[in-house]
Coordinates of N, CA and C in Angstrom, one line a residue:
X1373 N 206.0 -106.5 -33.2 CA 206.1 -107.0 -32.2 C 205.2 -108.1 -31.7
X1374 N 205.4 -108.7 -30.3 CA 204.5 -109.8 -30.0 C 202.9 -109.3 -30.0
X1375 N 202.6 -108.1 -29.4 CA 201.4 -108.1 -29.5 C 200.7 -107.8 -30.7
X1376 N 201.4 -107.3 -31.7 CA 201.0 -107.3 -33.1 C 200.5 -108.7 -33.7
X1377 N 201.7 -109.5 -33.4 CA 201.6 -110.8 -33.9 C 200.3 -111.5 -33.4
X1378 N 200.1 -111.3 -32.0 CA 198.7 -112.0 -31.1 C 197.7 -111.6 -31.8
X1379 N 197.8 -110.2 -32.2 CA 196.4 -109.7 -32.7 C 196.3 -110.3 -34.1
X1380 N 197.3 -110.4 -34.9 CA 196.9 -111.0 -36.2 C 196.6 -112.3 -36.1
X1381 N 197.4 -113.1 -35.3 CA 197.1 -114.6 -35.2 C 195.5 -114.5 -34.7
X1382 N 195.1 -113.9 -33.9 CA 193.7 -114.0 -33.3 C 192.8 -113.8 -34.5
X1383 N 193.1 -112.5 -35.3 CA 192.0 -112.4 -36.3 C 192.0 -113.3 -37.3
X1384 N 193.2 -114.1 -37.9 CA 193.5 -115.1 -38.6 C 192.5 -116.5 -37.9
X1385 N 192.6 -116.6 -36.9 CA 191.7 -117.9 -36.2 C 190.2 -117.4 -36.3
X1386 N 190.0 -116.1 -36.2 CA 188.2 -116.0 -36.4 C 188.1 -116.4 -37.8
X1387 N 188.8 -115.6 -38.6 CA 188.4 -115.9 -40.3 C 188.7 -117.2 -40.7
X1388 N 189.3 -118.1 -40.2 CA 189.6 -119.5 -40.5 C 188.4 -120.1 -40.1
X1389 N 187.8 -119.7 -38.9 CA 186.7 -120.6 -38.1 C 185.5 -120.3 -39.0
X1390 N 185.4 -118.8 -39.6 CA 184.1 -118.6 -40.5 C 184.1 -119.2 -41.8
X1391 N 185.2 -119.7 -42.1 CA 185.1 -120.5 -43.5 C 184.3 -121.6 -43.4
X1392 N 183.8 -121.9 -44.7 CA 183.0 -123.4 -44.6 C 183.9 -124.4 -44.3
X1393 N 183.0 -125.7 -44.0 CA 183.9 -126.9 -43.4 C 184.8 -127.3 -44.5
X1394 N 184.4 -127.2 -45.7 CA 185.2 -127.9 -46.8 C 186.6 -127.2 -47.0
X1395 N 186.8 -125.8 -47.0 CA 187.4 -124.8 -47.0 C 188.5 -125.0 -45.8
X1396 N 187.9 -125.4 -44.5 CA 188.8 -125.5 -43.8 C 189.6 -127.0 -43.6
X1397 N 188.8 -127.9 -44.1 CA 189.4 -129.1 -44.2 C 190.5 -129.2 -45.1
X1398 N 190.3 -128.3 -46.6 CA 191.4 -128.2 -47.5 C 192.7 -127.5 -46.9
X1399 N 192.5 -126.6 -46.0 CA 193.5 -125.8 -45.5 C 194.5 -126.7 -44.5
X1400 N 193.7 -127.5 -43.7 CA 194.3 -128.6 -42.7 C 195.0 -129.4 -43.2
X1401 N 194.5 -130.0 -44.6 CA 195.2 -131.0 -45.0 C 196.6 -130.4 -45.6
X1402 N 196.4 -129.3 -46.5 CA 197.7 -128.6 -47.1 C 198.5 -128.1 -45.8
X1403 N 198.3 -127.5 -45.3 CA 199.1 -126.7 -44.1 C 199.4 -127.3 -42.8
X1404 N 198.5 -128.0 -42.1 CA 198.8 -128.8 -40.8 C 199.3 -130.0 -41.2
X1405 N 198.6 -130.7 -42.0 CA 199.1 -132.2 -42.4 C 200.3 -132.4 -43.4
X1406 N 200.4 -131.1 -44.2 CA 201.7 -130.8 -45.0 C 201.5 -131.9 -46.2
X1407 N 200.2 -132.1 -46.7 CA 199.8 -132.9 -47.9 C 200.1 -132.0 -48.8
X1408 N 200.8 -132.9 -49.9 CA 201.2 -132.4 -51.4 C 199.6 -131.9 -52.0
X1409 N 199.8 -131.1 -53.0 CA 198.4 -130.5 -53.6 C 197.8 -131.7 -54.2
X1410 N 198.7 -132.7 -54.7 CA 197.9 -134.1 -55.3 C 197.1 -135.1 -54.1
X1411 N 197.8 -135.1 -53.1 CA 197.2 -135.7 -52.0 C 195.8 -134.8 -51.7
X1412 N 195.9 -133.7 -51.6 CA 194.8 -132.9 -51.1 C 193.6 -133.0 -52.1
X1413 N 194.0 -132.9 -53.5 CA 193.1 -133.1 -54.5 C 192.4 -134.6 -54.2
X1414 N 193.2 -135.6 -54.0 CA 192.7 -137.1 -53.9 C 191.6 -136.8 -52.6
X1415 N 191.9 -136.6 -51.7 CA 191.5 -136.4 -50.6 C 190.2 -135.7 -50.5
X1416 N 189.9 -134.7 -51.2 CA 188.9 -133.8 -51.4 C 188.0 -134.2 -52.8
X1417 N 188.5 -135.4 -53.7 CA 187.8 -135.7 -54.4 C 187.9 -134.8 -55.8
X1418 N 188.7 -134.1 -55.8 CA 188.9 -132.8 -56.7 C 190.0 -133.2 -57.4
X1419 N 189.9 -132.2 -58.7 CA 191.3 -132.2 -59.5 C 192.2 -131.2 -59.0
X1420 N 193.5 -131.3 -59.3 CA 194.7 -130.7 -58.8 C 194.2 -129.1 -59.3
X1421 N 193.9 -129.0 -60.4 CA 193.5 -127.4 -60.7 C 192.4 -126.9 -60.0
X1422 N 191.2 -127.6 -59.6 CA 190.4 -127.1 -58.7 C 190.6 -126.8 -57.4
X1423 N 191.7 -127.8 -56.9 CA 192.3 -127.5 -55.2 C 193.1 -126.3 -55.3
X1424 N 193.9 -125.8 -56.5 CA 194.9 -125.0 -56.5 C 194.2 -123.7 -56.7
X1425 N 193.1 -123.5 -57.5 CA 192.1 -122.4 -57.5 C 191.3 -122.1 -56.2
X1426 N 190.9 -123.4 -55.8 CA 190.3 -122.9 -54.3 C 191.1 -122.4 -53.2
X1427 N 192.1 -123.1 -53.1 CA 193.1 -122.7 -52.0 C 193.8 -121.2 -52.3
X1428 N 193.6 -120.8 -53.6 CA 194.1 -119.3 -54.0 C 193.1 -118.6 -53.3
X1429 N 191.9 -118.9 -53.8 CA 190.7 -118.1 -53.3 C 190.6 -117.9 -51.9
X1430 N 190.6 -119.1 -51.2 CA 190.7 -119.3 -49.5 C 191.6 -118.4 -49.2
X1431 N 193.2 -118.4 -49.6 CA 194.0 -117.7 -49.0 C 193.7 -115.9 -49.2
X1432 N 193.2 -115.5 -50.5 CA 193.1 -114.1 -50.7 C 191.6 -114.1 -49.6
X1433 N 190.8 -114.7 -49.4 CA 189.7 -114.5 -48.6 C 190.1 -114.1 -47.0
X1434 N 191.1 -115.0 -46.8 CA 191.6 -114.9 -45.4 C 192.3 -113.5 -45.1
X1435 N 193.2 -113.3 -46.4 CA 193.8 -112.1 -46.3 C 193.0 -111.0 -46.3
X1436 N 192.0 -110.9 -46.7 CA 190.9 -109.6 -46.8 C 190.3 -109.6 -45.6
X1437 N 189.9 -110.9 -44.9 CA 189.2 -110.8 -43.6 C 190.1 -110.3 -42.7
X1438 N 191.5 -110.9 -42.4 CA 192.4 -110.4 -41.4 C 192.6 -108.9 -41.6
X1439 N 192.6 -108.3 -42.8 CA 193.1 -107.0 -43.0 C 191.8 -106.1 -42.5
X1440 N 190.7 -106.7 -42.8 CA 189.3 -105.9 -42.3 C 189.4 -105.9 -40.9
X1441 N 189.6 -106.8 -40.1 CA 189.4 -107.1 -38.8 C 190.8 -106.2 -38.3
X1442 N 191.6 -106.0 -38.5 CA 192.9 -105.2 -38.1 C 192.9 -103.8 -38.1
X1443 N 192.1 -103.4 -39.4 CA 191.6 -102.2 -39.7 C 190.5 -101.7 -38.7
X1444 N 189.8 -102.3 -37.9 CA 188.7 -101.8 -37.0 C 189.4 -101.9 -35.4
X1445 N 190.7 -102.4 -35.5 CA 191.2 -102.4 -34.1 C 191.9 -101.3 -33.8

């Protein structure tokens, strides 16, 4: 329902805010700007593989963070 969605969104916002700047920038490029993985890699000065691994780890960390926050409420 809407209250659950709002709670999840709030938890996600808090978790994203707690990420290091570089991780937030990578997420912004990929998901808000809809940049391709190649474009993100170029913008970040990293290889495609490094960006892929980093985004995987960041998404996993966000999931764990959100789940922790929701389990406390």
